[in-house]
Short mmCIF file of C-alpha atoms and ligand atoms in Angstrom, two decimals:
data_model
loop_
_atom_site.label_atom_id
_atom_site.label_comp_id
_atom_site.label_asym_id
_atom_site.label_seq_id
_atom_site.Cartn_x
_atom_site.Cartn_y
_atom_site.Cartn_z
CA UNK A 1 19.58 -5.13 -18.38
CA UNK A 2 18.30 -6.16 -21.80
CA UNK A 3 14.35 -4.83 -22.80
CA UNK A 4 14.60 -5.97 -26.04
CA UNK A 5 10.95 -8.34 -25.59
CA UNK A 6 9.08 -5.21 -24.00
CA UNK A 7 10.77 -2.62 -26.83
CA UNK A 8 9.39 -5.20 -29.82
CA UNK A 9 6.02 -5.24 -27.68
CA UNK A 10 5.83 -2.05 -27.19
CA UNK A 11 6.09 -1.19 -31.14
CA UNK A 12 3.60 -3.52 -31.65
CA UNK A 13 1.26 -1.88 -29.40
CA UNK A 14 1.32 1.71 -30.73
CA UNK A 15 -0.02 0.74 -33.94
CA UNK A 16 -3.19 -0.71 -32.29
CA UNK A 17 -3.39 0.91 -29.07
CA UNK A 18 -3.39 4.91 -28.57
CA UNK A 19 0.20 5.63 -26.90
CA UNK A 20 0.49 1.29 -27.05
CA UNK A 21 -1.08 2.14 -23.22
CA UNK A 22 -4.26 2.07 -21.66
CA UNK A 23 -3.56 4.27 -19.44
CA UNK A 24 -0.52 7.37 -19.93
CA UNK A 25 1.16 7.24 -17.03
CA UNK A 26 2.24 3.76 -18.29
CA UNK A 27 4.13 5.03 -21.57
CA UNK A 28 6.73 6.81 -19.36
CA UNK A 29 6.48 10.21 -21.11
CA UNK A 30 7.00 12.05 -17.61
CA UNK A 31 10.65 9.81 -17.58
CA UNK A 32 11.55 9.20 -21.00
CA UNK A 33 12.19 5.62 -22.87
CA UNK A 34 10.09 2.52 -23.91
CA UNK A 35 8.45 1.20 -21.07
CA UNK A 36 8.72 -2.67 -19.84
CA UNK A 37 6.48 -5.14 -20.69
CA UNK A 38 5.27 -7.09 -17.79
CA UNK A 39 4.77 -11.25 -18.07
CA UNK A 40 3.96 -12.03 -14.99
CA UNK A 41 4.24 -11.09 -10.93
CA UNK A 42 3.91 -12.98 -7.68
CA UNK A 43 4.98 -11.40 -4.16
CA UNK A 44 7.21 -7.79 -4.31
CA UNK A 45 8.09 -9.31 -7.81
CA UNK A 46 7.43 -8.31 -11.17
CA UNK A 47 9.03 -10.16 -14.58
CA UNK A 48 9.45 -8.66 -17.61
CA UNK A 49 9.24 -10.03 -21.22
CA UNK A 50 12.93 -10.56 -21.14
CA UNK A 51 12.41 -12.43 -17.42
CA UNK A 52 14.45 -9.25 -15.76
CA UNK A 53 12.79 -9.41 -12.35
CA UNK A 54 11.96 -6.34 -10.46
CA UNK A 55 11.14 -5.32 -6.87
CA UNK A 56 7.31 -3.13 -7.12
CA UNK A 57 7.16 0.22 -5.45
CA UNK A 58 3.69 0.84 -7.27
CA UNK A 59 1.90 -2.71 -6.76
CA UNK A 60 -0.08 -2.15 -9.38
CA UNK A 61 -0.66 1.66 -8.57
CA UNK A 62 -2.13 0.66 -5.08
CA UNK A 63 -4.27 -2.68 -5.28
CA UNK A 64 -1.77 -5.28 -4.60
CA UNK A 65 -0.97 -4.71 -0.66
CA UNK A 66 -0.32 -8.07 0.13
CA UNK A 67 1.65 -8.95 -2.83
CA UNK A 68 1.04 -10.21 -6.58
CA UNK A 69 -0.92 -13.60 -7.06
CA UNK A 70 -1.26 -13.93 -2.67
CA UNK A 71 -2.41 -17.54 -2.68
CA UNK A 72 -5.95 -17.23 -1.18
CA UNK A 73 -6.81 -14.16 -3.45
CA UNK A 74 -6.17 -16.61 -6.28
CA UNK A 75 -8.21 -19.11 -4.91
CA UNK A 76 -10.96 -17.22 -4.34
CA UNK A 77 -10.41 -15.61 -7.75
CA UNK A 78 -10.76 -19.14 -9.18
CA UNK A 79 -13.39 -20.64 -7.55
CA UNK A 80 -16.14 -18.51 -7.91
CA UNK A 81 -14.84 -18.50 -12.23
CA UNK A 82 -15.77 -22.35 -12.02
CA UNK A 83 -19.19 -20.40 -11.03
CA UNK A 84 -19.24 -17.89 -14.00
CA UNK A 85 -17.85 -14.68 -13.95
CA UNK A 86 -20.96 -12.12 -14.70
CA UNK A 87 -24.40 -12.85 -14.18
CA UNK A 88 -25.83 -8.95 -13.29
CA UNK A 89 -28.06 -10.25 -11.26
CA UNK A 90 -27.54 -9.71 -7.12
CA UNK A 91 -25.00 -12.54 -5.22
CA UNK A 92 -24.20 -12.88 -1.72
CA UNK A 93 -20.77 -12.08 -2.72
CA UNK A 94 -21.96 -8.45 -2.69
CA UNK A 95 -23.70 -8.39 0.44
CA UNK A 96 -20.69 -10.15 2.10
CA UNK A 97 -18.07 -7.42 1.16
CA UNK A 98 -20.51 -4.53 1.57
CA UNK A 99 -21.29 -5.86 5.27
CA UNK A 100 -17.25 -5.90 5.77
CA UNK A 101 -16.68 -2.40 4.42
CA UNK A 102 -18.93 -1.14 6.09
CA UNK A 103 -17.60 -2.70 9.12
CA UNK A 104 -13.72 -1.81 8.38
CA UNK A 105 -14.27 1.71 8.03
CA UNK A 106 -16.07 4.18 10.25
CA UNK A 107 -18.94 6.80 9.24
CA UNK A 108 -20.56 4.89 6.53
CA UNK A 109 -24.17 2.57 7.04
CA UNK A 110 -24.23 1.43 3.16
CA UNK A 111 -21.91 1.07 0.29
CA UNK A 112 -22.46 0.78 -3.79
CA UNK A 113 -20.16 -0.74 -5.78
CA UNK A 114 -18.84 0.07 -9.17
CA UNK A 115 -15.99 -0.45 -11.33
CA UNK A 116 -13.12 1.98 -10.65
CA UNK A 117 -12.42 4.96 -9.26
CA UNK A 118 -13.01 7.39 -11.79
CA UNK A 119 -16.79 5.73 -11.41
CA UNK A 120 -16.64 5.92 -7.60
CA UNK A 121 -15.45 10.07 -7.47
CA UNK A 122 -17.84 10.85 -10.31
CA UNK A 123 -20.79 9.33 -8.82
CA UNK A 124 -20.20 10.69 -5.26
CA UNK A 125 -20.25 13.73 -6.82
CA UNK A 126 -23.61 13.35 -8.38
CA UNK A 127 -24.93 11.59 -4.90
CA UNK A 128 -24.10 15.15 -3.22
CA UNK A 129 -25.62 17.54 -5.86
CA UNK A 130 -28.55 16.18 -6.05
CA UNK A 131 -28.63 15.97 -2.26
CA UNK A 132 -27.87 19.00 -1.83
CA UNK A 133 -29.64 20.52 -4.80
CA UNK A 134 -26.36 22.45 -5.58
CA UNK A 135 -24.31 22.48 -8.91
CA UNK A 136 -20.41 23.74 -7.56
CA UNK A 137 -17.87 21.65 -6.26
CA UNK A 138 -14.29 22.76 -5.28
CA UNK A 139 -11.34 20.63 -5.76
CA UNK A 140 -7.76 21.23 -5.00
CA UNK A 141 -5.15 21.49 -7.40
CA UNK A 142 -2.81 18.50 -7.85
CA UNK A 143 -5.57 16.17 -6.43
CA UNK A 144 -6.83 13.73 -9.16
CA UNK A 145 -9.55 12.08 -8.47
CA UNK A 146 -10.13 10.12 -12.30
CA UNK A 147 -10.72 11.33 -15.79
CA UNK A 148 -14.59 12.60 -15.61
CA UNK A 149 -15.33 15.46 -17.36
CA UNK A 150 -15.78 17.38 -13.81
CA UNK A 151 -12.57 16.74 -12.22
CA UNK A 152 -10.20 17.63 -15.27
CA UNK A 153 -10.20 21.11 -14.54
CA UNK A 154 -7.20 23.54 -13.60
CA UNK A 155 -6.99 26.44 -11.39
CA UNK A 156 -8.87 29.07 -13.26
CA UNK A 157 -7.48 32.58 -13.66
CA UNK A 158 -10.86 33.97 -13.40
CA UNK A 159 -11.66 36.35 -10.68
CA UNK A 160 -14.28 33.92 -9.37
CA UNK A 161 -11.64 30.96 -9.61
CA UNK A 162 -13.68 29.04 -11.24
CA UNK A 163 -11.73 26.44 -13.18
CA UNK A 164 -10.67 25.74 -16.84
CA UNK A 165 -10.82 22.78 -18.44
CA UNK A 166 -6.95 21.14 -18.54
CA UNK A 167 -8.44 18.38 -21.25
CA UNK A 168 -9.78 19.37 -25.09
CA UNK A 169 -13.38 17.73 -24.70
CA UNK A 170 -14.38 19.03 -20.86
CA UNK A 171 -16.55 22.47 -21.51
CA UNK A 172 -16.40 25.44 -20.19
CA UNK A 173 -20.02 24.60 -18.93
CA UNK A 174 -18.64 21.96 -16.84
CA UNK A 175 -15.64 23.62 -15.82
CA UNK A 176 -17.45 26.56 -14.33
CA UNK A 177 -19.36 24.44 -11.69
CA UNK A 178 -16.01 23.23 -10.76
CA UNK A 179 -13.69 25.33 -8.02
CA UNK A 180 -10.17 25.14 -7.36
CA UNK A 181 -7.81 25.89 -4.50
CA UNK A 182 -4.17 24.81 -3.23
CA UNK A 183 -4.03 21.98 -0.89
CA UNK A 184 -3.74 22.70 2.49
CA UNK A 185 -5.16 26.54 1.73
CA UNK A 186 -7.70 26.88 4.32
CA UNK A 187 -8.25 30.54 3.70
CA UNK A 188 -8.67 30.01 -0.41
CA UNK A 189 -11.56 27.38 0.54
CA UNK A 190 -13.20 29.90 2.34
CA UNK A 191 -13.16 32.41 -0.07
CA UNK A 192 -14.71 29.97 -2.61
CA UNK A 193 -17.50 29.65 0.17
CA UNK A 194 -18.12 33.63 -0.03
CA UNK A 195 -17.92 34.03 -3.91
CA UNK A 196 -19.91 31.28 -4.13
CA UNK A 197 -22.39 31.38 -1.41
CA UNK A 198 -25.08 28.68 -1.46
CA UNK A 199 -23.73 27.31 -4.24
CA UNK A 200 -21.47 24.60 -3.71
CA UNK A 201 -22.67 20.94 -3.41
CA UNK A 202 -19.39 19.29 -1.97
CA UNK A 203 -15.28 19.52 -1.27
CA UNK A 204 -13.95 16.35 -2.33
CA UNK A 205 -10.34 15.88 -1.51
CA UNK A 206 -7.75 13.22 -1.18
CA UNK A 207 -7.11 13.46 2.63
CA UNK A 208 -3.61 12.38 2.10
CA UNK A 209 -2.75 13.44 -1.69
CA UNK A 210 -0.86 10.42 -3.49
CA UNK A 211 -0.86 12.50 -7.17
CA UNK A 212 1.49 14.96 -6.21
CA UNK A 213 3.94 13.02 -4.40
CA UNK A 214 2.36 11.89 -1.35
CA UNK A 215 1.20 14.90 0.69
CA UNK A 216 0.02 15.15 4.02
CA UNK A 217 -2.36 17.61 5.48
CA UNK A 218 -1.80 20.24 7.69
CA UNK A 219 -2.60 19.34 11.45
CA UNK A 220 -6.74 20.30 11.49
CA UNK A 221 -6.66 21.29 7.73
CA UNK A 222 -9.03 18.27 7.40
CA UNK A 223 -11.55 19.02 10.27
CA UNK A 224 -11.69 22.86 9.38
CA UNK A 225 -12.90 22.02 5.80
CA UNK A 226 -15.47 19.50 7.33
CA UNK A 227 -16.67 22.32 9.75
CA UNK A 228 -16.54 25.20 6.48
CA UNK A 229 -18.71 22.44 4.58
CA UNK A 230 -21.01 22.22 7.56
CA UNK A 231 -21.63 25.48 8.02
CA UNK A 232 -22.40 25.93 4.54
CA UNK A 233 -24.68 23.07 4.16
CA UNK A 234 -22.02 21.52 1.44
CA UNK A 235 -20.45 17.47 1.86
CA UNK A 236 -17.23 16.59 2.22
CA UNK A 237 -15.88 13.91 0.26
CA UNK A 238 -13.02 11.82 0.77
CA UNK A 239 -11.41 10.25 -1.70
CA UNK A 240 -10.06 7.47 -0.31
CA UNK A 241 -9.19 5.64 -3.40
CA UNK A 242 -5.56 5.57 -2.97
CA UNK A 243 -5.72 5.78 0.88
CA UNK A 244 -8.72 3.37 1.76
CA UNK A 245 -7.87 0.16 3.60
CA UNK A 246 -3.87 1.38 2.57
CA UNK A 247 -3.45 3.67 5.50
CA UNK A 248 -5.39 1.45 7.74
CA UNK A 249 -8.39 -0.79 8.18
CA UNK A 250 -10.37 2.38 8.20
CA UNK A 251 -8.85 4.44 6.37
CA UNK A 252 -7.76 8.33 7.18
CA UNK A 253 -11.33 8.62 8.97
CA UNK A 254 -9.70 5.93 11.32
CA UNK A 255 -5.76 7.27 10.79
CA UNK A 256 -6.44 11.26 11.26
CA UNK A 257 -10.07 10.99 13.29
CA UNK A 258 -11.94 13.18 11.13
CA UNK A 259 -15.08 12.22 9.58
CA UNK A 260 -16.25 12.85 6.17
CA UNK A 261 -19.49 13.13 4.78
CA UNK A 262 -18.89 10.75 1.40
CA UNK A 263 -16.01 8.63 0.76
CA UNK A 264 -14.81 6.88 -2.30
CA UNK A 265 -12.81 3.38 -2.48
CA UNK A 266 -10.91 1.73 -5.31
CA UNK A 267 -7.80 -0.14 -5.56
CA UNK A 268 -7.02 -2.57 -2.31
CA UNK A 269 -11.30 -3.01 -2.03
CA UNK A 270 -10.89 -4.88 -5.53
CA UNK A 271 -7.66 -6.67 -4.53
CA UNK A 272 -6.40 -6.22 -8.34
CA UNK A 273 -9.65 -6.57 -9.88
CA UNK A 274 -11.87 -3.57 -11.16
CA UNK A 275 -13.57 -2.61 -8.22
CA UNK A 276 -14.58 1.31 -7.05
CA UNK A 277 -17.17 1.66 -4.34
CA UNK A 278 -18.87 5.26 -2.77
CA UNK A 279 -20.13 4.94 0.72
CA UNK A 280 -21.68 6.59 2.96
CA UNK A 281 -24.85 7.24 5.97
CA UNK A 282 -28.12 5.54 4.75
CA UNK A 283 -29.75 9.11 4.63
CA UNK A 284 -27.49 10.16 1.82
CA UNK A 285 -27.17 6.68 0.19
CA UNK A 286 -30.82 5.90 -0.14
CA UNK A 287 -31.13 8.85 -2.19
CA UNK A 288 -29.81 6.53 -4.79
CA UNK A 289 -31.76 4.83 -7.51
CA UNK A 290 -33.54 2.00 -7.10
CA UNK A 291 -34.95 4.00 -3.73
CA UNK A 292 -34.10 7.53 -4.40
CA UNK A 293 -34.14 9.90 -7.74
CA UNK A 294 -30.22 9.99 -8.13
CA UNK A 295 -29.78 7.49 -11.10
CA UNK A 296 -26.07 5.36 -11.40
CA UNK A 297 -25.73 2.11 -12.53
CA UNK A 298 -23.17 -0.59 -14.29
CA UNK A 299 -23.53 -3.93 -16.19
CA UNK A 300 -20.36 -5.33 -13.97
CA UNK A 301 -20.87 -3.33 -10.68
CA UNK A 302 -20.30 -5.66 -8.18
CA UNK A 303 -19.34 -8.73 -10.22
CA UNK A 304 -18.76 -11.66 -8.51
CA UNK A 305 -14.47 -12.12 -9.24
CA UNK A 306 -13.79 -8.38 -8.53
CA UNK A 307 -15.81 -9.01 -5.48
CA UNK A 308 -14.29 -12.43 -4.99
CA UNK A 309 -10.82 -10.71 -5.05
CA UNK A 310 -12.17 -7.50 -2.98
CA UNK A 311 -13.48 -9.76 -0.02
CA UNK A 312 -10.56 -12.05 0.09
CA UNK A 313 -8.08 -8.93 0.39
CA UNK A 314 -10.14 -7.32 2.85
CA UNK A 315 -10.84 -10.18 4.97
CA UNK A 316 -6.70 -10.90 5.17
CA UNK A 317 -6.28 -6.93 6.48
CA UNK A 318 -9.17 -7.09 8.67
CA UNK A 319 -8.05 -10.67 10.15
CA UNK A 320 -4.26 -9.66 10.41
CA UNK A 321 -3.95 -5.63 11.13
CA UNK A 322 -0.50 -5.79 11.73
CA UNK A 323 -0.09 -6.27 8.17
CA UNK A 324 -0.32 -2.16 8.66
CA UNK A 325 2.27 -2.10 11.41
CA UNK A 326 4.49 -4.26 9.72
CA UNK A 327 3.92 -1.87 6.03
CA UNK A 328 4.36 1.04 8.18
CA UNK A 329 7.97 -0.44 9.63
CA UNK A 330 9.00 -0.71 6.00
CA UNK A 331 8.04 1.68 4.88
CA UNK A 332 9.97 3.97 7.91
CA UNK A 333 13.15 1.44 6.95
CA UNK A 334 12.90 2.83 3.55
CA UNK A 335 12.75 6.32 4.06
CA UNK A 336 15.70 6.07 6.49
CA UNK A 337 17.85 4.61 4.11
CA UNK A 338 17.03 6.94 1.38
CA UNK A 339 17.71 9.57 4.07
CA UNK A 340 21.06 8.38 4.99
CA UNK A 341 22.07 7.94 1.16
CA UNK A 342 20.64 11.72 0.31
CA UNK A 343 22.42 13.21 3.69
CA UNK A 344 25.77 12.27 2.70
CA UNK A 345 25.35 14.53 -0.53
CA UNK A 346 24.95 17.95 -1.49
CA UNK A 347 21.32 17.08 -3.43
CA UNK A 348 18.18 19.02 -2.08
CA UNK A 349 15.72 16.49 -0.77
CA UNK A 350 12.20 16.15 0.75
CA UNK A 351 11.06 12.36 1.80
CA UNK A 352 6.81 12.53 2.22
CA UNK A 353 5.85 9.67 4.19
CA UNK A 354 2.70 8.26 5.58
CA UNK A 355 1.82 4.87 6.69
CA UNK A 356 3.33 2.82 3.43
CA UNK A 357 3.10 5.84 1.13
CA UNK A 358 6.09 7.48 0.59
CA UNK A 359 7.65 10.11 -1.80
CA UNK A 360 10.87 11.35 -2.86
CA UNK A 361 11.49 14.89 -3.85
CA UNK A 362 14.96 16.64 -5.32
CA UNK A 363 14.04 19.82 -3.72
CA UNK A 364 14.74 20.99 0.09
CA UNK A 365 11.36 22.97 0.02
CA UNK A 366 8.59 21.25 2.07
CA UNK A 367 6.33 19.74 -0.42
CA UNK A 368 2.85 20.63 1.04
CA UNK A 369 1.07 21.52 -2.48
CA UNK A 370 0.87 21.44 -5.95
CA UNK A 371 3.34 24.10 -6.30
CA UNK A 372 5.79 23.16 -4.14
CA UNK A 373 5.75 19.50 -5.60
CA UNK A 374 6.32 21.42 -8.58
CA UNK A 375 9.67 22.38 -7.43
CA UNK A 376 11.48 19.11 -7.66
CA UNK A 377 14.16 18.32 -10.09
CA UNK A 378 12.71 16.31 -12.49
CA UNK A 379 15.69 15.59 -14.92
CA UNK A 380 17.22 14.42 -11.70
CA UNK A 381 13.53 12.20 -10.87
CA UNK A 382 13.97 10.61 -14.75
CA UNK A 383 18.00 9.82 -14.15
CA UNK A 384 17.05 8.05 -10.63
CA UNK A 385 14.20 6.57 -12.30
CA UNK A 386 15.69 4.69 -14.86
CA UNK A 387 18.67 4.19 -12.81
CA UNK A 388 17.01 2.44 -10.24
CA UNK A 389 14.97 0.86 -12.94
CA UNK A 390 18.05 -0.41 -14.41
CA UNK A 391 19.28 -2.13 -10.80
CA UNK A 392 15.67 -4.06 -10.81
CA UNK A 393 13.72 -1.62 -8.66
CA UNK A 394 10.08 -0.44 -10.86
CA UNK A 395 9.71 3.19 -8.89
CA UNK A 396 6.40 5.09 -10.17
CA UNK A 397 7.33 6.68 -13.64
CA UNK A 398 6.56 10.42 -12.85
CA UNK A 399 7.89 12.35 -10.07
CA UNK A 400 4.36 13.60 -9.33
CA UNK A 401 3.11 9.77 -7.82
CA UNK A 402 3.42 8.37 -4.51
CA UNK A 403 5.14 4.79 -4.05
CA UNK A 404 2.91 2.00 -2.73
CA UNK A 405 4.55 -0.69 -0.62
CA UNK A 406 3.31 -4.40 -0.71
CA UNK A 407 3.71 -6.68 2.36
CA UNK A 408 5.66 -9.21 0.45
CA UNK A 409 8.41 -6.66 0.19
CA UNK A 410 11.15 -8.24 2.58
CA UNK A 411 14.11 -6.34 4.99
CA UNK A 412 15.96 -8.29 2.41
CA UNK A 413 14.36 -6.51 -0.80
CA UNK A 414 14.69 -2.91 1.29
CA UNK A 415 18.65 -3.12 1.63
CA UNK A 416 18.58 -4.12 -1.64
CA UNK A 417 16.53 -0.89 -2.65
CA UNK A 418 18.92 1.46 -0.39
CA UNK A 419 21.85 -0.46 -1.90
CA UNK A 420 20.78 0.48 -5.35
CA UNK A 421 19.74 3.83 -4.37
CA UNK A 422 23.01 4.74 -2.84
CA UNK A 423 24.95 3.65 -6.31
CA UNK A 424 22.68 5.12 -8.39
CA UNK A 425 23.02 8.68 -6.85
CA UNK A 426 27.03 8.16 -6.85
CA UNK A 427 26.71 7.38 -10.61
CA UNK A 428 24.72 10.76 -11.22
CA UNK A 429 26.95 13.23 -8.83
P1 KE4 B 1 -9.27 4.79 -11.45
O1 KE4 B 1 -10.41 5.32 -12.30
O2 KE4 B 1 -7.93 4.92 -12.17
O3 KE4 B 1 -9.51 3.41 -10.89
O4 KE4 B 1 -9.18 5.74 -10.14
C1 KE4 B 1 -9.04 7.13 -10.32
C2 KE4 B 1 -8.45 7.71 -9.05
C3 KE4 B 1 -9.28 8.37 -8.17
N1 KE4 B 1 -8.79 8.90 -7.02
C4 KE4 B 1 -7.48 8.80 -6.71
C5 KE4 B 1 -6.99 9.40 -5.43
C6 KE4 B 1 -6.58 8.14 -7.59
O5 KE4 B 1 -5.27 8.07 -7.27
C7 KE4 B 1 -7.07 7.58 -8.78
C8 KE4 B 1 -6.16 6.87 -9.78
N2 KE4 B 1 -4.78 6.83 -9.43
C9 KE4 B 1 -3.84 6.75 -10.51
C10 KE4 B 1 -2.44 6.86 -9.95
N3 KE4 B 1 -2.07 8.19 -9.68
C11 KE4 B 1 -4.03 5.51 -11.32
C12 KE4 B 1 -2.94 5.22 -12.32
C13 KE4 B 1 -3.39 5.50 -13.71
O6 KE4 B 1 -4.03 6.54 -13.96
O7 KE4 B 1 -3.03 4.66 -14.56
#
């Protein structure tokens, strides 16, 4: 398979671009080589520069759940444009999609809009320390939850566990109001509770991790933090950036019946455009400026194509559900025949799977952390990679991502998958 367009491209944007990226995961330093060049995409489908076509486990890292370029989300795309594209001033448009969020997912009376997630996670944050009037937060370690200064922190080897910063540029100031502990470590959390007593504004967690792999909870892990956050007069936060309107309508509130106290939205709720939302009860969200003293803002928060996008997407899940059914069927196909393929060979291997997340892991430990993600094989992960890659499959470059399936992905596109899967692992044993 020839990359020679994407390899010239790819030159050319390292001299004016830092990494020739605007965002790392896309250079493909966790797998090695010069990354493709995308022209264009429509459906499961993404073209490169040299028209090699590929089937799209990422779907643009979560957004695209129906498919690249769906028909009405283009529409609607282009016909509010013929409108104007920013005005930042209020639109209907925003009260339309706010009333339907707030709709498709339990728990929350109101809902602000911003522009990605990074901007949702950082400002729920805010929205529960200065509800709360408390400075800590814990976080658990392999959750990422975007690239402000608060959430770039690593486990800290300090007796308090407090955190250190894993970025030049985040202070220690910051990173001492930030706690970590291992996913799925009840007992950790509530030690941060004692050393920390009265201290800590929020938990904010990815209910089902997607940065590690995809990993799943423990049975009650979620509603025992709720209940430690309760008792402590502390929020939980769910960030449901990766898993909101993915794992269903309503997300893992809906999926795992547990309630959270803040949740954040990106991806799918901006159907491809920049769109990140925080939501929440109308005690907590009117605490927000214009009505309350917590100050956020953005010039493009809530403009009119993202939301254009946004509201078409979520209208087509909330109109057709068994577009989750039918992801969720796939997405079991899949792991199945990656099962089968893996079963009939020596390699260790963990599948995570949850609604149309899935992971694949070249270890036989159960990946329920940071550390056990840890344990794959990743020379293994980059030879699979760019094996597959090679066959016309785009998996997530870095073994630490979870795959996101699209509902344009046919039966057809799935044996094709397994088929490539099951040569590539015969040409690497
Ligand atoms: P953005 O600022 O990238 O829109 O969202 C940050 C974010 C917040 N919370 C969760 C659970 C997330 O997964 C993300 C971003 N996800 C990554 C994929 N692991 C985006 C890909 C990238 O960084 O380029």
């Amino acid at each position: 398979m020839e990359i020679t367009e994407s390899k010239k491209l790819f030159k050319r944007a390292q001299k004016v671009i830092p990494g020739g990226v605007n965002s790392p995961v896309r250079a493909f330093k966790a797998v090695g080589g010069s990354p493709i060049f995308v022209k264009s995409a429509k459906g499961a489908y993404l073209y490169d520069e040299n028209n090699n076509r590929y089937i799209d486990y990422i779907s643009s890292w979560g957004p695209m759940i129906l498919g690249h370029a769906h028909p009405e989300v283009i529409d609607a795309i282009r016909d509010v444009s013929l409108k104007g594209t920013s005005y930042g001033i209020p639109t209907q448009l925003e009260i339309d999609i706010a009333e339907l969020a707030t709709k498709m997912v339990p728990n929350i009376d109101m809902i602000r809009f911003v522009n990605s997630g990074t901007e949702a996670c950082m400002s729920a944050v805010r929205l529960a320390r200065g509800f709360t009037g408390k400075s800590k937060i814990i976080k658990f370690v392999g959750c990422y939850h975007g690239h402000s200064d608060c959430f770039l922190i690593e486990a800290g080897s300090g007796a308090l566990t407090f955190g250190t910063p894993n970025s030049p540029g985040v202070t220690k100031g910051t990173a001492q109001d930030t706690l970590t502990a291992p996913f799925n470590n009840l007992d950790a959390v509530k030690q941060l509770f004692i050393e920390n007593k009265d201290e800590i504004a929020a938990v904010i967690i990815e209910p089902v991790a997607g940065n590690m792999g995809c990993v799943l909870p423990y049975d009650g892990f979620l509603k025992e933090l709720k209940n430690l956050c309760k008792q402590n007069d502390s929020l939980l936060i769910f960030d449901e950036v990766m898993t909101g309107f993915r794992l269903a309508k309503g997300g893992v509130q809906e999926l795992l019946k547990v309630d959270a106290d803040i949740m954040t939205f990106g991806k799918v709720i901006g159907g491809g455009l920049p769109v990140g939302a925080f939501a929440a009860r109308k005690e907590l969200m009117n605490f927000l400026s214009p009505n309350g003293p917590i100050y956020q803002a953005g010039t493009l928060s809530g403009n009119p194509l993202a939301m254009a996008a946004g509201y078409s997407t979520l209208s087509i899940l909330n109109n057709r559900p068994e577009i989750y059914h039918s992801l969720e069927k796939k997405t079991a196909y899949l792991h199945d025949g990656l099962n089968e393929v893996l079963s009939n060979t020596e390699i260790p291997f963990t599948i995570n799977r949850l609604g149309s997340m899935i992971s694949l892991h070249f270890t036989d430990s159960k990946v329920v952390d940071f550390e056990t993600s840890s344990l794959g094989d990743n020379d293994l992960f980059k030879k699979y990679f760019h094996g597959m890659l090679k066959k016309g499959v785009y998996l997530p470059p870095s073994a630490f991502e979870s795959y996101f399936l699209n509902d344009a992905i046919s039966y057809e596109d799935l044996d094709f998958t397994i088929a490539a899967f099951k040569e590539v692992i015969s040409e690497i044993i």
